[in-house]
CSV table of C-alpha atoms in Angstrom, one decimal:
chain,number,residue,atom,x,y,z
A,1,MET,CA,-24.7,-56.9,-139.1
A,2,THR,CA,-23.7,-58.8,-141.6
A,3,GLU,CA,-24.7,-57.0,-145.0
A,4,ILE,CA,-22.5,-59.0,-147.9
A,5,VAL,CA,-21.2,-62.5,-148.3
A,6,GLU,CA,-18.1,-63.7,-150.6
A,7,HIS,CA,-18.3,-67.1,-151.7
A,8,GLY,CA,-14.3,-68.3,-152.4
A,9,ASP,CA,-13.0,-71.4,-153.8
A,10,ARG,CA,-15.9,-74.0,-153.4
A,11,ALA,CA,-13.3,-76.6,-154.1
A,12,SER,CA,-12.1,-76.2,-150.7
A,13,GLY,CA,-14.8,-77.0,-148.3
A,14,GLY,CA,-15.0,-73.4,-147.1
A,15,GLU,CA,-11.6,-72.4,-146.0
A,16,GLY,CA,-11.2,-70.1,-148.9
A,17,ARG,CA,-14.9,-68.6,-147.9
A,18,VAL,CA,-15.1,-65.1,-146.5
A,19,VAL,CA,-17.4,-62.7,-145.2
A,20,ARG,CA,-18.1,-58.9,-145.2
A,21,VAL,CA,-19.8,-57.7,-141.6
A,22,GLY,CA,-20.5,-54.6,-140.3
A,23,GLU,CA,-20.5,-51.2,-142.0
A,24,HIS,CA,-17.0,-50.6,-142.9
A,25,GLN,CA,-16.9,-54.3,-144.6
A,26,THR,CA,-14.9,-56.3,-142.8
A,27,VAL,CA,-13.6,-59.0,-143.9
A,28,VAL,CA,-13.8,-62.3,-141.8
A,29,ALA,CA,-13.2,-66.1,-142.6
A,30,LEU,CA,-16.4,-68.0,-143.1
A,31,LYS,CA,-15.0,-70.3,-140.2
A,32,ASP,CA,-14.4,-67.7,-137.2
A,33,TYR,CA,-17.4,-65.5,-138.2
A,34,LYS,CA,-19.7,-69.1,-137.3
A,35,ASP,CA,-17.6,-69.9,-133.9
A,36,ILE,CA,-19.0,-66.4,-133.3
A,37,TYR,CA,-22.2,-66.8,-134.0
A,38,ASN,CA,-22.5,-69.8,-132.0
A,39,GLN,CA,-21.3,-68.0,-129.5
A,40,ILE,CA,-23.8,-65.4,-129.4
A,41,THR,CA,-26.4,-67.9,-129.9
A,42,GLY,CA,-25.5,-70.5,-128.2
A,43,LYS,CA,-27.9,-72.2,-125.7
A,44,THR,CA,-28.3,-70.2,-122.5
A,45,GLU,CA,-31.2,-71.1,-119.7
A,46,LYS,CA,-33.7,-68.7,-118.4
A,47,ILE,CA,-35.5,-67.4,-115.3
A,48,LYS,CA,-38.3,-65.3,-114.5
A,49,LYS,CA,-39.4,-63.8,-111.0
A,50,ARG,CA,-43.1,-61.8,-110.4
A,51,TYR,CA,-44.4,-59.6,-108.0
A,52,ASN,CA,-47.1,-58.5,-107.0
A,53,ASP,CA,-46.1,-55.7,-104.3
A,54,ASN,CA,-48.3,-52.1,-104.9
A,55,ILE,CA,-44.9,-50.4,-106.6
A,56,LEU,CA,-45.4,-46.3,-106.9
A,57,VAL,CA,-42.7,-45.8,-109.5
A,58,ASP,CA,-41.4,-42.7,-111.0
A,59,LEU,CA,-38.2,-41.3,-112.9
A,60,SER,CA,-35.6,-41.5,-109.8
A,61,GLU,CA,-37.2,-45.0,-108.4
A,62,LEU,CA,-36.2,-45.8,-112.5
A,63,GLU,CA,-32.6,-44.7,-112.1
A,64,GLN,CA,-32.1,-45.8,-109.2
A,65,LEU,CA,-33.0,-49.5,-110.8
A,66,HIS,CA,-30.4,-49.0,-113.7
A,67,HIS,CA,-27.4,-47.7,-111.4
A,68,LYS,CA,-28.2,-50.9,-109.7
A,69,ILE,CA,-27.4,-53.3,-112.6
A,70,MET,CA,-24.7,-50.9,-113.7
A,71,GLN,CA,-23.4,-51.3,-110.4
A,72,LEU,CA,-23.5,-55.2,-110.5
A,73,CYS,CA,-22.2,-54.9,-114.0
A,74,GLY,CA,-18.6,-53.4,-112.2
A,75,ILE,CA,-18.1,-56.4,-110.4
A,76,HIS,CA,-17.9,-58.5,-113.6
A,77,SER,CA,-15.7,-58.1,-116.4
A,78,VAL,CA,-17.8,-56.6,-119.3
A,79,ILE,CA,-16.6,-56.6,-122.3
A,80,ALA,CA,-19.7,-55.3,-124.7
A,81,ASN,CA,-22.9,-54.4,-123.6
A,82,THR,CA,-26.5,-52.7,-125.0
A,83,GLU,CA,-29.7,-51.5,-123.4
A,84,SER,CA,-32.7,-50.4,-124.2
A,85,ILE,CA,-36.4,-48.6,-122.3
A,86,SER,CA,-39.2,-48.8,-124.4
A,87,VAL,CA,-42.3,-46.7,-122.8
A,88,PHE,CA,-46.0,-48.9,-123.6
A,89,HIS,CA,-48.8,-46.5,-123.4
A,90,GLU,CA,-52.5,-47.1,-123.8
A,91,LYS,CA,-54.3,-47.8,-127.8
A,92,GLU,CA,-51.0,-49.4,-128.0
A,93,ARG,CA,-48.6,-46.7,-128.1
A,94,THR,CA,-44.9,-46.7,-127.7
A,95,GLU,CA,-41.4,-45.3,-127.7
A,96,GLN,CA,-38.7,-46.6,-127.0
A,97,PHE,CA,-34.7,-45.1,-126.4
A,98,THR,CA,-31.7,-46.8,-127.4
A,99,SER,CA,-30.7,-46.0,-123.7
A,100,PHE,CA,-30.9,-44.7,-120.0
A,101,ASP,CA,-29.1,-41.4,-121.0
A,102,GLN,CA,-32.1,-41.1,-123.4
A,103,PHE,CA,-35.2,-42.1,-121.2
A,104,ARG,CA,-34.0,-39.4,-119.3
A,105,SER,CA,-35.0,-37.2,-122.1
A,106,TYR,CA,-39.0,-38.7,-122.4
A,107,ASN,CA,-41.7,-35.9,-122.3
A,108,ALA,CA,-42.9,-35.3,-119.0
A,109,ASN,CA,-46.1,-33.9,-120.1
A,110,ALA,CA,-47.5,-36.8,-122.1
A,111,PRO,CA,-51.4,-36.7,-121.6
A,112,SER,CA,-51.6,-41.0,-123.0
A,113,PRO,CA,-50.9,-43.3,-119.0
A,114,THR,CA,-48.0,-45.3,-118.9
A,115,VAL,CA,-49.2,-49.1,-119.4
A,116,ASN,CA,-45.9,-51.0,-118.9
A,117,VAL,CA,-41.9,-49.6,-119.3
A,118,LEU,CA,-39.7,-52.6,-120.5
A,119,LEU,CA,-35.7,-52.3,-118.8
A,120,LYS,CA,-33.6,-55.4,-121.1
A,121,TYR,CA,-30.5,-55.4,-121.4
A,122,ASN,CA,-27.6,-57.2,-122.7
A,123,PHE,CA,-24.0,-58.1,-121.3
A,124,SER,CA,-21.4,-59.9,-122.7
A,125,ILE,CA,-19.7,-61.2,-119.9
A,126,ILE,CA,-16.0,-62.6,-119.5
A,127,PRO,CA,-16.6,-64.9,-115.4
A,128,ASN,CA,-13.5,-64.6,-113.4
A,129,GLY,CA,-10.6,-67.1,-114.2
A,130,ARG,CA,-12.4,-67.9,-117.7
A,131,GLN,CA,-11.8,-66.8,-121.5
A,132,ARG,CA,-14.6,-67.6,-123.2
A,133,PRO,CA,-17.5,-64.8,-123.7
A,134,GLN,CA,-20.5,-65.5,-121.8
A,135,GLU,CA,-23.8,-64.1,-122.8
A,136,TYR,CA,-27.0,-62.3,-120.6
A,137,THR,CA,-30.0,-61.1,-121.1
A,138,VAL,CA,-32.0,-59.4,-118.2
A,139,SER,CA,-35.3,-58.0,-118.9
A,140,ILE,CA,-37.2,-56.1,-116.7
A,141,ARG,CA,-40.7,-55.2,-117.2
A,142,LEU,CA,-43.1,-53.1,-114.6
A,143,THR,CA,-46.8,-53.1,-114.6
A,144,SER,CA,-48.2,-49.5,-113.8
A,145,ARG,CA,-52.3,-51.0,-112.6
A,146,LEU,CA,-53.9,-48.0,-112.4
A,147,GLY,CA,-52.3,-47.6,-116.2
A,148,ALA,CA,-53.4,-50.9,-116.8
A,149,MET,CA,-56.9,-51.0,-115.9
A,150,LYS,CA,-57.7,-47.7,-117.3
A,151,GLN,CA,-56.8,-49.3,-120.3
A,152,LEU,CA,-59.0,-52.3,-119.8
A,153,GLU,CA,-61.4,-50.6,-119.0
A,154,ASP,CA,-61.7,-48.5,-122.6
A,155,ASP,CA,-61.3,-51.3,-124.2
A,156,ASP,CA,-63.5,-54.1,-122.6
A,157,GLY,CA,-65.8,-51.0,-120.2
A,158,PRO,CA,-66.6,-50.9,-117.1
A,159,GLY,CA,-67.3,-55.1,-116.8
A,160,PHE,CA,-64.8,-56.1,-117.2
A,161,LEU,CA,-62.9,-56.2,-113.3
A,162,PHE,CA,-65.7,-59.1,-112.8
A,163,SER,CA,-63.4,-61.3,-115.7
A,164,GLY,CA,-61.0,-64.0,-114.1
A,165,PHE,CA,-58.1,-63.9,-116.7
A,166,HIS,CA,-57.8,-59.6,-115.9
A,167,ARG,CA,-57.3,-60.1,-112.3
A,168,TYR,CA,-54.6,-62.5,-113.7
A,169,VAL,CA,-53.7,-59.8,-115.7
A,170,LEU,CA,-53.2,-56.9,-113.1
A,171,ALA,CA,-52.2,-59.1,-110.2
A,172,HIS,CA,-48.4,-59.1,-111.5
A,173,THR,CA,-46.5,-55.8,-110.9
A,174,ALA,CA,-43.2,-56.6,-111.9
A,175,GLU,CA,-41.5,-59.3,-113.6
A,176,VAL,CA,-37.7,-60.2,-113.9
A,177,THR,CA,-36.3,-62.7,-116.9
A,178,VAL,CA,-33.0,-63.4,-117.1
A,179,GLU,CA,-31.2,-65.2,-120.0
A,180,TYR,CA,-28.2,-67.0,-119.0
A,181,VAL,CA,-25.3,-69.7,-119.0
A,182,ASP,CA,-23.8,-69.3,-114.8
A,183,TYR,CA,-26.3,-69.4,-112.7
A,184,VAL,CA,-23.5,-67.6,-110.1
A,185,ILE,CA,-24.1,-64.6,-112.1
A,186,ALA,CA,-27.2,-64.7,-113.2
A,187,ARG,CA,-28.3,-64.7,-109.4
A,188,GLY,CA,-26.6,-62.1,-108.5
A,189,PHE,CA,-29.1,-59.9,-111.5
A,190,LEU,CA,-32.1,-61.4,-109.7
A,191,GLU,CA,-31.2,-60.4,-106.4
A,192,ALA,CA,-30.2,-57.0,-106.9
A,193,PHE,CA,-33.7,-56.2,-108.5
A,194,ASP,CA,-34.9,-58.4,-105.5
A,195,GLU,CA,-33.4,-55.6,-103.9
A,196,TRP,CA,-34.5,-52.5,-105.7
A,197,ILE,CA,-38.6,-54.2,-104.8
A,198,LYS,CA,-38.1,-53.8,-101.3
A,199,GLY,CA,-37.1,-50.5,-100.8
A,200,CYS,CA,-39.2,-49.1,-103.4
A,201,LYS,CA,-42.0,-46.8,-103.0
A,202,CYS,CA,-45.3,-48.8,-102.2
A,203,THR,CA,-48.6,-49.4,-100.1
A,204,GLN,CA,-49.4,-52.0,-97.7
A,205,LYS,CA,-51.4,-54.7,-98.9
A,206,SER,CA,-54.7,-55.2,-97.5
A,207,LYS,CA,-54.9,-59.0,-96.4
A,208,LEU,CA,-58.6,-58.9,-95.8
A,209,LEU,CA,-59.3,-56.7,-99.8
A,210,ARG,CA,-57.0,-59.5,-101.1
A,211,HIS,CA,-59.0,-62.7,-99.6
A,212,LEU,CA,-62.3,-61.2,-100.8
A,213,ARG,CA,-61.8,-59.8,-104.2
A,214,GLN,CA,-61.0,-64.1,-104.2
A,215,ARG,CA,-64.1,-65.0,-103.2
A,216,SER,CA,-66.5,-62.0,-104.4
A,217,TYR,CA,-68.0,-63.3,-107.4
A,218,LEU,CA,-69.8,-65.3,-105.0
A,219,VAL,CA,-71.4,-62.3,-102.8
A,220,PRO,CA,-74.5,-62.3,-105.4
A,221,GLU,CA,-75.1,-65.8,-105.5
A,222,PHE,CA,-74.9,-66.2,-101.6
A,223,VAL,CA,-77.2,-63.4,-101.3
A,224,GLN,CA,-79.8,-64.3,-103.4
A,225,LEU,CA,-79.7,-68.2,-101.5
A,226,GLY,CA,-80.2,-66.1,-98.3
A,227,ILE,CA,-83.3,-64.1,-100.2
A,228,ALA,CA,-84.9,-67.6,-101.8
A,229,ALA,CA,-84.3,-69.4,-98.1
A,230,VAL,CA,-86.0,-65.9,-95.9
A,231,LEU,CA,-89.6,-66.6,-98.7
A,232,THR,CA,-88.8,-70.3,-98.1
A,233,TRP,CA,-89.4,-70.2,-94.4
A,234,TYR,CA,-92.2,-67.1,-94.2
A,235,ALA,CA,-93.9,-69.5,-97.2
A,236,PHE,CA,-94.0,-72.4,-94.6
A,237,GLN,CA,-94.8,-70.4,-91.9
A,238,GLY,CA,-98.1,-68.7,-93.7
A,239,VAL,CA,-99.4,-72.9,-95.2
A,240,PRO,CA,-101.3,-73.2,-92.3
A,241,ALA,CA,-103.3,-69.9,-93.0
A,242,SER,CA,-103.4,-70.2,-96.1
A,243,PHE,CA,-104.3,-74.2,-97.2
A,244,SER,CA,-107.0,-74.2,-94.0
A,245,ALA,CA,-110.3,-76.0,-94.1
A,246,ALA,CA,-112.1,-72.1,-93.9
A,247,SER,CA,-109.9,-70.9,-96.9
A,248,GLY,CA,-111.1,-71.5,-100.8
A,249,PRO,CA,-109.5,-71.9,-104.2
A,250,GLU,CA,-109.3,-67.7,-104.4
A,251,LEU,CA,-106.8,-67.5,-101.7
A,252,TRP,CA,-104.9,-70.7,-102.5
A,253,ALA,CA,-104.3,-68.4,-105.8
A,254,LYS,CA,-103.7,-65.5,-104.2
A,255,PHE,CA,-100.9,-67.7,-101.9
A,256,PHE,CA,-99.0,-69.2,-104.7
A,257,THR,CA,-98.9,-65.9,-107.3
A,258,LEU,CA,-97.7,-63.4,-104.6
A,259,TYR,CA,-94.9,-65.7,-104.0
A,260,LEU,CA,-94.2,-67.0,-106.9
A,261,GLY,CA,-94.1,-62.9,-108.9
A,262,SER,CA,-92.8,-61.4,-105.2
A,263,GLY,CA,-90.2,-64.2,-105.3
A,264,TYR,CA,-88.5,-63.9,-108.7
A,265,ILE,CA,-88.9,-59.5,-107.9
A,266,LEU,CA,-87.2,-59.9,-104.8
A,267,ILE,CA,-84.3,-63.0,-105.9
A,268,VAL,CA,-82.6,-60.6,-109.2
A,269,LEU,CA,-83.1,-57.4,-106.7
A,270,ALA,CA,-81.2,-59.1,-104.4
A,271,GLY,CA,-78.7,-60.7,-107.2
A,272,LYS,CA,-78.3,-56.4,-108.3
A,273,SER,CA,-77.3,-56.2,-104.6
A,274,GLY,CA,-75.4,-58.8,-104.4
A,275,SER,CA,-73.8,-57.2,-107.8
A,276,LEU,CA,-72.8,-53.5,-105.8
A,277,ILE,CA,-71.4,-55.0,-103.2
A,278,GLU,CA,-68.6,-57.4,-106.0
A,279,ARG,CA,-68.1,-54.3,-107.6
A,280,ALA,CA,-67.1,-52.1,-104.9
A,281,ILE,CA,-64.7,-54.7,-104.1
A,282,ASP,CA,-63.6,-55.5,-107.2
A,283,THR,CA,-63.1,-52.3,-107.2
A,284,TYR,CA,-61.7,-50.8,-104.5
A,285,PRO,CA,-58.6,-48.9,-105.3
A,286,GLU,CA,-55.2,-49.9,-104.5
A,287,LEU,CA,-52.0,-47.4,-105.7
A,288,SER,CA,-49.7,-49.3,-107.9
A,289,TYR,CA,-48.3,-47.7,-110.6
A,290,LEU,CA,-45.3,-45.6,-112.8
A,291,LYS,CA,-45.9,-41.8,-112.4
A,292,LEU,CA,-43.5,-40.5,-115.5
A,293,ASN,CA,-46.0,-38.3,-117.2
A,294,ARG,CA,-49.2,-36.3,-116.8
A,295,GLY,CA,-51.8,-38.4,-118.0
A,296,ASP,CA,-50.0,-40.7,-115.3
A,297,GLU,CA,-50.5,-38.1,-112.4
A,298,LYS,CA,-54.1,-37.5,-113.4
A,299,ILE,CA,-55.5,-41.4,-113.7
A,300,ILE,CA,-53.8,-41.6,-109.8
A,301,GLU,CA,-55.7,-38.1,-108.6
A,302,GLU,CA,-58.6,-39.3,-110.1
A,303,SER,CA,-57.8,-43.7,-108.3
A,304,LYS,CA,-57.6,-41.2,-104.7
A,305,LYS,CA,-61.4,-40.0,-105.9
A,306,GLN,CA,-63.1,-43.4,-106.4
A,307,ARG,CA,-62.2,-44.7,-103.1
A,308,PRO,CA,-65.0,-42.4,-101.4
A,309,MET,CA,-67.4,-44.3,-104.4
A,310,ALA,CA,-66.3,-47.4,-104.3
A,311,LEU,CA,-67.1,-47.4,-100.4
A,312,LEU,CA,-70.4,-45.5,-100.8
A,313,ARG,CA,-71.0,-48.9,-104.1
A,314,LEU,CA,-69.9,-51.1,-101.1
A,315,PHE,CA,-72.7,-49.5,-98.3
A,316,SER,CA,-76.0,-49.1,-100.9
A,317,GLY,CA,-75.6,-52.6,-101.9
A,318,ILE,CA,-75.3,-54.3,-98.1
A,319,VAL,CA,-78.4,-51.6,-97.5
A,320,SER,CA,-80.1,-52.8,-100.9
A,321,ALA,CA,-79.1,-56.4,-99.4
A,322,ILE,CA,-80.9,-55.6,-96.1
A,323,LEU,CA,-83.9,-53.9,-97.4
A,324,VAL,CA,-85.2,-57.0,-100.0
A,325,ALA,CA,-84.5,-59.2,-97.1
A,326,ILE,CA,-87.2,-57.3,-94.7
A,327,VAL,CA,-89.1,-56.9,-97.8
A,328,SER,CA,-89.0,-60.6,-98.1
A,329,SER,CA,-90.2,-60.8,-94.5
A,330,LYS,CA,-93.2,-58.7,-95.2
A,331,ILE,CA,-95.3,-60.7,-98.1
A,332,GLU,CA,-97.5,-62.7,-96.5
A,333,LYS,CA,-98.9,-59.0,-95.3
A,334,LEU,CA,-100.2,-58.4,-98.5
A,335,LEU,CA,-102.6,-62.0,-98.3
């Protein structure tokens, strides 16, 4: 880090200018300093890859990931490297470690669930056959779907799952970004992470549940349309009896009052039943988490208990929709 800049002979075009850098105030020619600065901050490309696997990550899995990254660096000539591990908890609390060894001392008794873990590595690598070093940055973000759901629910309330934006936020559980100069070297980091994902503990994804969630927002509308269609059909069937030559204005008034009033009530109830079904689909938990502390263990146990509740909510929504349909078919009996 540059702390002091000293100016030499200004008339010399900068040749005599020097800077002092670092804690020891080492004298470096300004031209050399500029070359170093341009080398470090030079233009790089970026590549990113995201995953939506239901990964189950604990400290041992993170150690395996760190080992893979370090093992990959062993095949390159790394002249300098830094690393940092950041742990993000709910309520925007963050802990940062400057090395993986320090991260091993992380407080496992913390009660706040983990939302994200960010591992960031900076490498200065001299590729084979070259003398000039190249700068690489590898950033790995892992997301606890359970932790993120808990945080969103605390911030936005129980209805947050009905937001398409929140569904998108919860879609990705892992992301790797590599800033690179040489794509071949960068691809090695990507493949190492991809190999770790494939070997990581995970729960099987349900294709049926995924397709249902993509269209779950349509369930209340379909249930309401179904009840409206049933009411319309039975009202149409009752027209001959209610509007025959023998019927009078009193029967006509009863017909319109009954079907209009009951239609509104039953369609509203149908929407509530459809919302129960939609919520059951959206809230059925798929285990994907970061298990680093007591808070994580707690929400994992709570998630396992939510599965029967989601199934009960689904059953209640279906039964109530059927009951509303039965009542709709019996309205004409009240005339």
